[in-house]
Short mmCIF file of C-alpha atoms in Angstrom, two decimals:
data_model
loop_
_atom_site.label_atom_id
_atom_site.label_comp_id
_atom_site.label_asym_id
_atom_site.label_seq_id
_atom_site.Cartn_x
_atom_site.Cartn_y
_atom_site.Cartn_z
CA MET J 1 74.40 173.33 140.35
CA ALA J 2 78.29 173.52 140.27
CA ARG J 3 79.51 177.33 140.06
CA HIS J 4 81.94 178.13 136.74
CA LEU J 5 84.72 180.44 137.71
CA ALA J 6 86.52 182.40 135.06
CA PRO J 7 90.27 181.30 134.68
CA SER J 8 92.78 183.40 136.62
CA SER J 9 95.38 185.09 135.10
CA GLY J 10 97.81 182.30 136.04
CA SER J 11 95.72 179.37 134.79
CA LEU J 12 95.41 181.10 131.47
CA HIS J 13 99.79 181.37 131.41
CA ARG J 14 99.53 177.48 131.96
CA LEU J 15 96.49 176.82 129.30
CA LEU J 16 98.43 178.84 126.39
CA ALA J 17 101.69 177.13 127.27
CA SER J 18 100.08 173.56 127.03
CA ARG J 19 99.91 171.20 123.95
CA HIS J 20 98.24 173.85 121.99
CA TYR J 21 101.94 175.42 120.90
CA PRO J 22 104.77 173.17 119.95
CA PRO J 23 106.64 172.00 123.05
CA THR J 24 109.93 174.31 122.04
CA SER J 25 107.68 177.61 121.99
CA GLN J 26 107.92 180.03 124.71
CA ALA J 27 104.72 180.72 126.81
CA PRO J 28 103.24 184.09 125.44
CA PRO J 29 103.23 187.04 127.70
CA PRO J 30 99.97 187.89 129.33
CA ARG J 31 97.29 190.04 127.44
CA PRO J 32 93.98 191.25 127.27
CA LEU J 33 91.62 188.42 126.12
CA LEU J 34 87.70 188.55 125.85
CA LEU J 35 86.72 185.04 127.22
CA PRO J 36 83.15 184.03 128.38
CA LYS J 37 83.11 183.73 131.94
CA THR J 38 81.40 180.49 131.77
CA ARG J 39 84.59 178.78 129.98
CA SER J 40 86.16 176.12 132.30
CA ALA J 41 90.01 176.49 132.75
CA ALA J 42 90.06 172.66 131.97
CA MET J 43 88.57 173.29 128.43
CA ARG J 44 90.50 173.64 125.57
CA LEU J 45 90.79 176.86 123.14
CA PRO J 46 89.16 176.13 119.74
CA ARG J 47 91.58 176.66 116.70
CA ARG J 48 89.52 178.80 114.34
CA GLY J 49 90.32 179.27 110.82
CA ARG J 50 90.84 175.30 110.20
CA ARG J 51 89.44 172.33 111.00
CA ASP J 52 89.20 172.03 114.66
CA VAL J 53 91.15 169.27 116.65
CA VAL J 54 89.37 167.81 119.23
CA THR J 55 91.56 167.70 122.21
CA ALA J 56 90.34 167.37 126.03
CA THR J 57 91.99 166.66 129.11
CA ALA J 58 89.58 163.66 129.89
CA ALA J 59 89.34 162.59 126.66
CA SER J 60 92.06 160.86 124.30
CA ALA J 61 93.32 162.18 121.05
CA PRO J 62 91.66 161.14 117.95
CA SER J 63 93.63 158.63 116.28
CA PRO J 64 95.43 159.57 113.25
CA SER J 65 93.51 157.29 111.00
CA SER J 66 90.17 159.31 111.77
CA PRO J 67 88.96 161.06 108.36
CA GLY J 68 88.51 164.32 107.82
CA THR J 69 90.56 165.24 110.99
CA GLU J 70 94.23 166.47 112.01
CA VAL J 71 96.75 165.00 114.24
CA ALA J 72 97.01 166.98 117.69
CA GLU J 73 100.49 168.07 118.05
CA GLY J 74 102.44 166.03 120.16
CA ALA J 75 100.11 162.94 119.12
CA ALA J 76 102.33 159.93 117.47
CA TRP J 77 102.28 160.81 113.75
CA GLY J 78 105.85 158.45 113.38
CA LYS J 79 108.55 158.83 111.21
CA VAL J 80 108.44 159.76 107.54
CA SER J 81 111.17 159.08 105.12
CA ALA J 82 109.36 158.70 101.86
CA VAL J 83 106.28 160.21 99.84
CA LEU J 84 104.31 157.88 97.27
CA PHE J 85 102.25 159.88 94.73
CA ASP J 86 99.64 158.71 92.71
CA MET J 87 99.33 160.39 89.53
CA ASP J 88 96.15 160.54 87.94
CA GLY J 89 93.82 163.10 89.79
CA GLU J 90 96.79 164.46 91.72
CA LEU J 91 99.49 165.17 90.18
CA CYS J 92 97.81 165.64 86.85
CA ASN J 93 94.42 166.87 86.36
CA SER J 94 93.99 163.63 83.87
CA GLU J 95 90.94 161.80 85.13
CA GLU J 96 88.61 163.83 83.16
CA PRO J 97 90.50 163.48 79.92
CA SER J 98 90.76 159.85 80.84
CA ARG J 99 87.52 159.65 80.84
CA GLN J 100 86.57 161.23 77.70
CA ALA J 101 89.26 159.31 75.90
CA GLY J 102 87.45 156.23 77.08
CA VAL J 103 84.27 157.68 75.73
CA ASP J 104 85.97 158.22 72.31
CA VAL J 105 87.10 154.49 72.52
CA PHE J 106 83.56 153.04 72.98
CA ALA J 107 82.34 155.53 70.24
CA GLU J 108 84.28 154.14 67.77
CA MET J 109 82.80 150.77 68.73
CA GLY J 110 79.25 152.16 68.54
CA VAL J 111 78.73 151.73 72.07
CA GLU J 112 77.48 155.09 73.90
CA VAL J 113 78.77 155.58 77.30
CA THR J 114 79.07 158.91 79.38
CA VAL J 115 82.32 159.77 81.65
CA ASP J 116 80.22 159.06 84.61
CA ASP J 117 80.24 155.57 83.97
CA PHE J 118 84.05 155.42 84.62
CA VAL J 119 83.93 156.60 88.16
CA PRO J 120 83.49 153.36 89.81
CA PHE J 121 86.86 152.04 88.16
CA MET J 122 89.23 154.91 88.26
CA GLY J 123 92.61 154.06 89.81
CA THR J 124 92.24 150.26 88.93
CA GLY J 125 94.26 150.11 85.79
CA GLU J 126 93.34 151.09 82.26
CA ALA J 127 92.31 147.45 81.68
CA ASN J 128 89.57 147.14 83.99
CA PHE J 129 89.17 151.20 83.64
CA LEU J 130 87.57 150.18 80.13
CA GLY J 131 86.60 146.73 80.74
CA GLY J 132 84.46 147.54 83.67
CA VAL J 133 82.27 149.77 81.75
CA ALA J 134 82.39 147.32 78.84
CA ARG J 135 80.99 144.93 81.57
CA ALA J 136 78.55 147.36 82.59
CA LYS J 137 76.94 148.08 79.28
CA GLY J 138 77.03 144.40 78.03
CA VAL J 139 79.42 144.91 75.30
CA LYS J 140 80.00 141.51 73.53
CA ASP J 141 83.52 140.35 72.02
CA PHE J 142 85.15 143.10 74.03
CA ASN J 143 89.11 142.57 73.82
CA PRO J 144 90.87 144.66 76.65
CA GLU J 145 94.34 144.84 75.09
CA SER J 146 93.13 146.09 71.81
CA ALA J 147 90.83 148.65 73.86
CA LYS J 148 93.78 149.59 75.89
CA LYS J 149 96.12 150.22 72.93
CA ARG J 150 93.38 152.38 70.96
CA PHE J 151 92.82 154.31 74.30
CA PHE J 152 96.33 154.89 74.74
CA GLU J 153 96.50 156.40 70.97
CA ILE J 154 93.69 158.44 71.63
CA TYR J 155 94.78 160.01 75.05
CA LEU J 156 98.47 160.74 73.64
CA ASP J 157 97.14 162.17 70.90
CA LYS J 158 94.34 164.40 71.84
CA TYR J 159 94.89 165.36 75.75
CA ALA J 160 98.47 164.73 76.97
CA LYS J 161 100.47 166.63 74.68
CA PRO J 162 104.03 167.74 76.30
CA ASN J 163 103.56 170.72 78.62
CA SER J 164 99.75 171.17 77.93
CA GLY J 165 99.11 172.20 81.32
CA ILE J 166 97.61 169.30 83.10
CA GLY J 167 99.64 169.74 86.12
CA PHE J 168 97.70 170.68 89.19
CA PRO J 169 99.16 173.83 91.14
CA GLY J 170 101.47 173.04 93.85
CA ALA J 171 102.27 169.72 92.73
CA LEU J 172 105.98 170.52 91.88
CA GLU J 173 106.41 172.70 94.68
CA LEU J 174 105.27 170.13 97.33
CA ILE J 175 107.61 167.72 95.57
CA MET J 176 110.61 169.73 95.87
CA GLU J 177 109.71 170.75 99.56
CA CYS J 178 109.93 166.87 100.08
CA LYS J 179 113.31 166.15 98.50
CA ASN J 180 114.42 169.56 100.31
CA SER J 181 113.57 168.24 103.74
CA GLY J 182 115.57 164.66 103.01
CA LEU J 183 112.34 162.92 101.97
CA LYS J 184 112.36 160.19 98.93
CA VAL J 185 109.39 160.67 96.37
CA ALA J 186 108.06 157.94 94.19
CA VAL J 187 105.23 158.07 91.63
CA ALA J 188 103.14 154.52 92.31
CA SER J 189 100.23 154.53 89.47
CA SER J 190 97.87 152.27 88.41
CA ALA J 191 98.44 153.36 85.10
CA ASP J 192 100.77 152.07 82.22
CA ARG J 193 104.49 153.67 82.16
CA ILE J 194 103.54 154.95 78.79
CA LYS J 195 100.73 157.03 80.38
CA VAL J 196 102.94 157.80 83.44
CA ASP J 197 105.44 159.15 81.27
CA ALA J 198 103.11 161.24 78.71
CA ASN J 199 101.17 162.49 81.86
CA LEU J 200 104.28 164.01 83.40
CA ALA J 201 105.74 165.25 80.33
CA ALA J 202 102.26 166.89 79.69
CA ALA J 203 102.00 168.30 83.50
CA GLY J 204 105.75 169.97 83.22
CA LEU J 205 107.13 167.21 85.58
CA PRO J 206 109.83 165.60 83.70
CA VAL J 207 111.38 162.55 85.46
CA SER J 208 114.78 164.09 85.63
CA VAL J 209 116.80 166.59 83.85
CA TYR J 210 120.44 165.77 82.73
CA VAL J 211 123.63 168.17 82.21
CA PHE J 212 126.77 166.33 81.20
CA GLY J 213 125.34 163.00 80.65
CA SER J 214 124.17 162.69 84.48
CA LYS J 215 121.27 163.50 86.35
CA LEU J 216 120.37 167.19 87.80
CA ASN J 217 118.08 166.94 90.79
CA PRO J 218 116.00 164.06 89.84
CA LYS J 219 112.23 164.88 90.79
CA PHE J 220 111.45 161.31 91.24
CA ASP J 221 113.64 158.70 93.27
CA ALA J 222 110.92 155.88 91.64
CA ILE J 223 108.00 155.18 89.12
CA VAL J 224 106.44 152.35 89.49
CA SER J 225 103.67 151.83 86.99
CA ALA J 226 101.07 149.01 86.37
CA ASP J 227 102.90 146.98 83.49
CA ALA J 228 104.84 144.54 85.60
CA PHE J 229 101.90 144.20 88.01
CA GLU J 230 99.02 141.53 88.00
CA ASN J 231 97.12 143.01 91.20
CA LEU J 232 96.17 146.52 90.40
CA LYS J 233 94.85 148.63 93.33
CA PRO J 234 92.87 148.32 95.91
CA ALA J 235 95.84 145.55 96.01
CA PRO J 236 98.73 147.09 97.69
CA ASP J 237 101.22 145.39 95.31
CA ILE J 238 102.01 148.74 93.64
CA PHE J 239 102.61 150.80 96.92
CA LEU J 240 104.88 147.51 98.34
CA ALA J 241 106.84 147.50 95.33
CA ALA J 242 107.62 151.21 95.96
CA SER J 243 108.62 150.92 99.00
CA LYS J 244 110.87 148.24 98.58
CA ASN J 245 112.52 150.02 95.37
CA LEU J 246 113.05 153.05 97.56
CA GLY J 247 114.45 150.94 100.49
CA VAL J 248 112.06 152.33 103.11
CA ASP J 249 109.62 150.71 105.53
CA THR J 250 106.16 150.81 104.72
CA ASN J 251 105.14 152.23 108.04
CA GLU J 252 107.62 155.15 106.98
CA CYS J 253 105.62 156.05 103.92
CA ILE J 254 103.32 158.56 103.46
CA VAL J 255 100.56 157.99 100.24
CA ILE J 256 99.18 160.54 98.66
CA GLU J 257 95.83 159.60 96.77
CA ASP J 258 92.71 161.12 94.98
CA ALA J 259 90.79 157.65 94.40
CA LEU J 260 89.24 155.26 97.15
CA ALA J 261 90.85 152.29 95.42
CA GLY J 262 94.40 153.81 96.39
CA VAL J 263 93.23 154.82 99.78
CA GLN J 264 92.27 151.31 100.18
CA ALA J 265 95.43 150.11 98.83
CA ALA J 266 97.44 152.39 101.02
CA LYS J 267 95.37 150.99 103.95
CA ALA J 268 96.17 147.29 102.66
CA ALA J 269 99.85 148.31 102.42
CA GLU J 270 99.76 149.49 106.30
CA MET J 271 100.86 153.02 104.98
CA ARG J 272 99.48 156.32 106.22
CA CYS J 273 97.42 158.29 103.52
CA ILE J 274 96.31 161.71 102.62
CA ALA J 275 93.19 162.22 100.74
CA VAL J 276 92.72 164.71 98.33
CA THR J 277 88.73 165.90 96.94
CA THR J 278 89.87 166.51 93.22
CA THR J 279 87.93 163.34 92.17
CA LEU J 280 85.78 162.09 94.68
CA GLU J 281 83.96 163.64 97.59
CA GLU J 282 85.01 163.90 100.91
CA VAL J 283 82.04 161.24 102.04
CA ALA J 284 83.04 158.79 99.36
CA LEU J 285 86.98 158.68 100.56
CA GLN J 286 86.03 158.59 104.45
CA GLN J 287 85.29 154.75 103.33
CA GLY J 288 89.12 153.94 103.24
CA SER J 289 89.95 155.81 106.36
CA PRO J 290 92.47 158.25 105.34
CA SER J 291 94.90 159.78 107.75
CA LEU J 292 93.94 163.12 106.42
CA ILE J 293 91.92 164.77 104.13
CA ARG J 294 92.66 167.97 101.82
CA LYS J 295 91.02 169.67 99.18
CA ASN J 296 93.64 169.40 96.30
CA ILE J 297 97.77 168.91 96.54
CA GLY J 298 98.16 172.51 96.64
CA ASP J 299 96.47 172.30 99.93
CA ILE J 300 98.81 169.57 101.47
CA SER J 301 101.97 171.28 103.42
CA ILE J 302 104.83 169.83 103.98
CA ASN J 303 103.97 169.71 107.75
CA ASP J 304 100.87 167.74 106.95
CA ILE J 305 103.28 165.15 105.78
CA LEU J 306 106.21 165.18 108.30
CA TYR J 307 103.70 166.18 111.48
CA GLY J 308 100.13 165.42 110.51
CA GLY J 309 99.01 168.98 110.51
CA SER J 310 100.11 172.43 110.67
CA ASN J 311 99.12 175.79 111.74
CA ALA J 312 100.94 177.99 109.90
CA HIS J 313 99.76 176.02 106.49
CA HIS J 314 95.92 176.94 107.38
CA ASN J 315 96.46 180.17 108.69
CA GLU J 316 97.84 181.27 105.68
CA GLY J 317 95.25 179.90 103.72
CA ALA J 318 92.53 181.25 106.10
CA GLU J 319 89.74 183.55 104.04
CA ASN J 320 87.78 184.76 107.17
CA THR J 321 89.41 187.71 108.53
CA GLU J 322 87.29 187.31 112.06
CA ASN J 323 88.73 184.16 112.71
CA SER J 324 92.19 185.37 111.79
CA SER J 325 92.03 187.73 114.63
CA SER J 326 91.59 184.56 116.87
CA VAL J 327 93.51 183.49 119.51
CA GLY J 328 93.61 180.15 118.18
CA ASN J 329 94.23 181.17 114.68
CA ALA J 330 97.13 183.71 115.68
CA LEU J 331 101.01 182.95 115.64
CA PRO J 332 102.92 182.64 119.02
CA GLU J 333 104.92 185.76 117.41
CA SER J 334 101.26 187.79 116.85
CA LEU J 335 100.58 187.12 120.70
CA ASN J 336 103.74 188.96 121.61
CA GLY J 337 102.97 192.52 119.71
CA ALA J 338 99.96 194.75 118.76
CA THR J 339 97.04 192.76 117.40
CA GLY J 340 97.13 194.86 113.96
CA ALA J 341 101.16 194.41 113.63
CA GLY J 342 100.96 190.72 114.50
CA LEU J 343 97.99 190.22 111.84
CA SER J 344 99.74 191.95 109.16
CA ASP J 345 102.71 189.94 109.33
CA THR J 346 100.76 186.84 109.49
CA LYS J 347 99.19 187.58 106.47
CA GLY J 348 102.42 189.04 104.62
CA SER J 349 104.36 185.84 105.25
CA PRO J 350 102.58 183.85 102.24
CA ILE J 351 103.22 186.89 99.61
CA SER J 352 107.00 186.84 100.24
CA LYS J 353 107.10 183.28 100.47
CA ASN J 354 105.45 183.28 96.90
CA GLU J 355 107.88 186.14 95.78
CA GLY J 356 110.60 183.96 96.77
CA LEU J 357 109.20 180.82 94.87
CA LEU J 358 109.01 182.95 91.48
CA GLY J 359 112.59 184.33 92.29
CA SER J 360 113.83 180.91 92.65
CA ARG J 361 112.00 179.57 89.16
CA ARG J 362 113.75 182.53 87.50
CA GLU J 363 117.13 180.88 88.79
CA ILE J 364 116.30 177.65 87.64
CA LEU J 365 115.31 178.61 84.24
CA ARG J 366 118.27 180.72 83.97
CA TYR J 367 121.09 178.39 85.14
CA GLY J 368 119.13 175.60 83.62
CA SER J 369 119.62 177.18 80.25
CA LEU J 370 123.23 177.69 80.92
CA GLY J 371 123.46 174.30 81.78
CA ILE J 372 122.11 172.81 78.84
CA ALA J 373 123.99 175.14 76.38
CA LEU J 374 127.41 173.85 78.21
CA SER J 375 126.60 170.37 77.82
CA CYS J 376 125.79 170.75 73.97
CA LEU J 377 129.15 172.30 73.88
CA PHE J 378 130.45 169.47 75.79
CA VAL J 379 129.06 166.98 73.84
CA ALA J 380 130.26 168.43 70.84
CA VAL J 381 133.79 168.58 71.89
CA ARG J 382 133.61 164.87 73.27
CA ASN J 383 132.55 164.21 69.65
CA TRP J 384 134.85 166.10 67.64
CA LYS J 385 136.08 162.82 65.70
CA ALA J 386 133.04 162.61 64.11
CA MET J 387 133.39 165.68 62.39
CA GLN J 388 136.09 163.80 60.09
CA PHE J 389 133.42 162.18 58.22
CA ALA J 390 132.04 165.73 57.43
CA SER J 391 134.02 167.36 54.61
CA PRO J 392 134.37 171.04 54.32
CA LYS J 393 132.37 170.67 50.70
CA GLY J 394 129.82 168.70 52.82
CA LEU J 395 129.52 171.43 55.26
CA LEU J 396 129.72 174.13 52.60
CA ASN J 397 126.57 172.54 50.44
CA PHE J 398 124.77 172.42 53.86
CA PHE J 399 124.94 176.06 54.88
CA MET J 400 124.96 177.24 51.19
CA GLY J 401 121.84 174.54 50.21
CA GLY J 402 124.02 172.84 47.69
CA ASN J 403 122.95 169.13 46.72
CA SER J 404 126.62 167.55 45.49
CA SER J 405 127.01 164.95 48.25
CA VAL J 406 128.97 162.09 47.30
CA PHE J 407 126.00 159.62 48.13
CA THR J 408 124.05 161.76 45.21
CA ARG J 409 123.23 160.08 41.94
CA LYS J 410 124.09 162.67 39.19
CA GLU J 411 121.91 163.10 36.33
CA GLY J 412 122.58 160.36 33.62
CA GLU J 413 124.41 158.33 36.04
CA SER J 414 123.71 154.75 35.84
CA LEU J 415 122.37 152.92 39.26
CA SER J 416 125.40 150.26 39.06
CA SER J 417 127.75 153.04 38.76
CA ARG J 418 126.66 154.64 42.10
CA VAL J 419 126.39 151.23 43.43
CA GLN J 420 130.48 150.79 42.89
CA GLN J 421 131.31 154.41 43.99
CA ILE J 422 129.30 153.49 47.24
CA LYS J 423 131.19 149.95 47.54
CA LYS J 424 134.64 151.68 46.88
CA TYR J 425 133.80 154.75 49.23
CA LEU J 426 132.99 152.10 52.18
CA ALA J 427 136.08 150.10 51.20
CA GLU J 428 138.51 152.77 51.43
CA PHE J 429 136.78 153.49 54.83
CA GLU J 430 137.43 150.20 56.00
CA SER J 431 140.77 149.98 54.91
CA GLY J 432 142.06 153.35 56.38
CA GLY J 433 141.66 151.41 59.90
CA SER J 434 139.43 154.24 61.21
CA ALA J 435 136.38 151.96 61.55
CA THR J 436 135.06 151.13 64.96
CA TYR J 437 134.45 147.45 65.19
CA VAL J 438 131.02 146.38 67.29
CA PRO J 439 131.61 144.15 70.14
CA GLU J 440 129.68 140.95 70.15
CA PHE J 441 126.51 140.71 72.47
CA PRO J 442 127.54 139.01 75.73
CA ARG J 443 126.67 135.60 76.31
CA LYS J 444 123.43 134.40 78.46
CA LEU J 445 121.40 137.35 77.41
CA ASP J 446 117.67 136.70 77.26
CA TRP J 447 116.63 137.08 73.40
CA LEU J 448 112.74 137.44 72.32
CA ASN J 449 111.76 136.10 68.89
CA THR J 450 115.01 134.49 67.92
CA ALA J 451 117.95 132.26 69.04
CA PRO J 452 120.75 134.27 70.89
CA LEU J 453 122.62 136.24 67.58
CA GLN J 454 126.20 136.99 66.97
CA PHE J 455 127.52 139.86 64.84
CA GLY J 456 130.49 137.44 63.30
CA ARG J 457 128.35 134.55 62.65
CA ASP J 458 124.48 135.39 62.50
CA LEU J 459 124.88 138.91 61.10
CA LYS J 460 128.07 139.12 58.95
CA GLY J 461 127.55 141.10 55.69
CA ARG J 462 124.33 142.07 56.91
CA VAL J 463 123.10 146.02 57.51
CA VAL J 464 122.03 145.69 61.38
CA LEU J 465 120.13 148.63 62.81
CA LEU J 466 120.47 148.53 66.46
CA ASP J 467 117.05 150.10 68.22
CA PHE J 468 117.87 150.66 71.64
CA TRP J 469 114.54 151.06 73.52
CA THR J 470 112.59 150.45 76.66
CA TYR J 471 109.10 149.36 76.73
CA CYS J 472 107.58 152.02 79.07
CA CYS J 473 109.28 154.66 76.83
CA ILE J 474 106.66 156.92 74.84
CA ASN J 475 109.20 158.06 72.18
CA CYS J 476 110.53 154.59 72.04
CA MET J 477 106.64 153.59 71.01
CA HIS J 478 106.61 156.45 68.22
CA VAL J 479 109.76 154.76 66.46
CA LEU J 480 107.81 151.18 66.02
CA PRO J 481 105.87 152.60 63.07
CA ASP J 482 109.19 153.89 61.04
CA LEU J 483 111.13 150.77 61.90
CA GLU J 484 108.42 148.46 60.46
CA PHE J 485 108.35 150.14 57.38
CA VAL J 486 112.11 150.14 56.86
CA GLU J 487 111.82 146.30 57.59
CA LYS J 488 109.09 145.84 54.76
CA LYS J 489 110.90 147.94 52.43
CA TYR J 490 114.17 146.00 52.68
CA LYS J 491 112.98 142.74 53.65
CA GLU J 492 114.40 141.27 50.48
CA LYS J 493 117.72 142.58 51.33
CA PRO J 494 120.51 141.92 53.95
CA PHE J 495 119.03 143.96 56.40
CA THR J 496 118.39 143.30 60.19
CA VAL J 497 116.72 145.18 62.59
CA VAL J 498 117.79 144.35 66.61
CA GLY J 499 115.90 145.85 69.48
CA VAL J 500 117.89 146.15 72.49
CA HIS J 501 115.81 146.57 75.26
CA SER J 502 117.53 148.78 78.10
CA ALA J 503 115.51 149.18 81.70
CA LYS J 504 115.83 152.21 83.00
CA PHE J 505 114.10 151.04 86.74
CA ASP J 506 114.68 147.53 87.99
CA ASN J 507 111.00 146.81 87.69
CA GLU J 508 111.29 147.25 83.79
CA LYS J 509 113.76 144.18 83.46
CA ASP J 510 111.46 141.83 84.36
CA LEU J 511 111.41 139.60 81.20
CA GLU J 512 107.54 138.59 81.33
CA ALA J 513 106.71 142.17 81.09
CA ILE J 514 109.28 143.08 78.06
CA ARG J 515 107.40 139.85 76.51
CA ASN J 516 104.10 141.10 77.00
CA ALA J 517 105.22 144.62 75.52
CA VAL J 518 106.87 142.93 72.38
CA LEU J 519 103.30 140.99 71.85
CA ARG J 520 101.23 143.82 72.40
CA TYR J 521 103.17 146.07 70.09
CA ASN J 522 103.19 143.52 67.58
CA ILE J 523 107.17 143.38 67.22
CA THR J 524 108.61 140.81 65.21
CA HIS J 525 112.13 141.65 64.59
CA PRO J 526 115.10 140.11 67.07
CA ALA J 527 114.93 141.81 70.33
CA VAL J 528 117.63 141.18 73.61
CA GLU J 529 117.27 142.34 77.03
CA ALA J 530 120.63 143.90 77.87
CA GLY J 531 120.46 144.44 81.50
CA GLU J 532 123.26 146.19 82.53
CA THR J 533 125.53 144.78 80.24
CA LEU J 534 125.25 147.11 77.23
#
């Protein structure tokens, strides 16, 4: 039988200076350690207080794609330039409310389902999310589009009110850490854009902050939703489109997902994936072979994203005091000093980090409020010419509660007399030369529900209401019932509504997607895709 020798002092130094520490770290000075005498010098010390990294001199390191493990420091994790976040169940705690809204939809149909019936179809888009349950329950004459429309109405009205607090703790901090590290960030979701915007607003993750009419620190460099795609997750189309929009190669993208379909889509797109167990158990997620598995998004560190694992991140979250005093869990700095001092500094670091984070939030609120106030003042000064239409008498009536507007019909006054007064006012306004003439629509624009229109030819003499909208904007959808009411009220009058579609992102410029939205929301008035011309 071979004899096992305890490692000498020199071999211990070489052991601690090996790949167990980053290459740039200095080897710690010798200090007394309690090691079993039967431990071989060729073996690695386990890192306690975190998932063990299985590395040995005679065996190769595990593949980064091995689920439930971490990539050993020094292994080839590869370059990272962008992070693609799924939304439901990851940035937003919206999976359970979505399933409950689905239950409400089927309840209106008289079909009894449970929230668990929707689990197999999570992350595959709302049409399949509802249609899959309908097929499983044998619902006849099921209309996916009408069901999806009703689903959005229920979900937005009951479960996704603005700032309702459905965001996961740590989501905003991780997004900002990624941006501060020079990474591009995007939302790549199988949900429709109307739900993406509503969820981000409900989670307190607005797409952008505007000051003086320009973006201030936009949260996301791109948002890709299901509207423009025929094949949803587990197909890789959404992730590939996000990669293209960001201008980043797929092998430099990290996907963060909670659904098995999303993990499979990331693998099909040849992207690394960090899975979180907020929706499914770890065993279920392992079927998609994610690179890493974490409990939730708050448990993901920037080092997990950049390097495939982090000592400091897991050491800070360790709850076992015995593990925190072990050699594998201690930081290099704690090995230089006394044990008590080292542990005190290590455990104190998260507190100081949180205090700094709270301080930065206060500064953001303070200066953000100041910026909004200044932007309001700037807009008021820029539009000062509009005050020429607000007479001193009108302002006095507004503040004093009076009601003597030029357009107010006086008691005993005939309707024809009021019409003549209004026409006279408009004629004087036009003859004054202060009116602004609306430019014609540029030629070669794509029109829906009508042939191309011109103000001087087709709309002359008519009152024209221009509705600037985007089919992915929830506020734009809320205006549609008001437009329909006005159209019906003045359908016999020279009045026309023209919807001017203004795309915010490249994927929203797709004419087929706009046409589907016009049909889906029953928009009957003329609509034109403005592109970048208006």
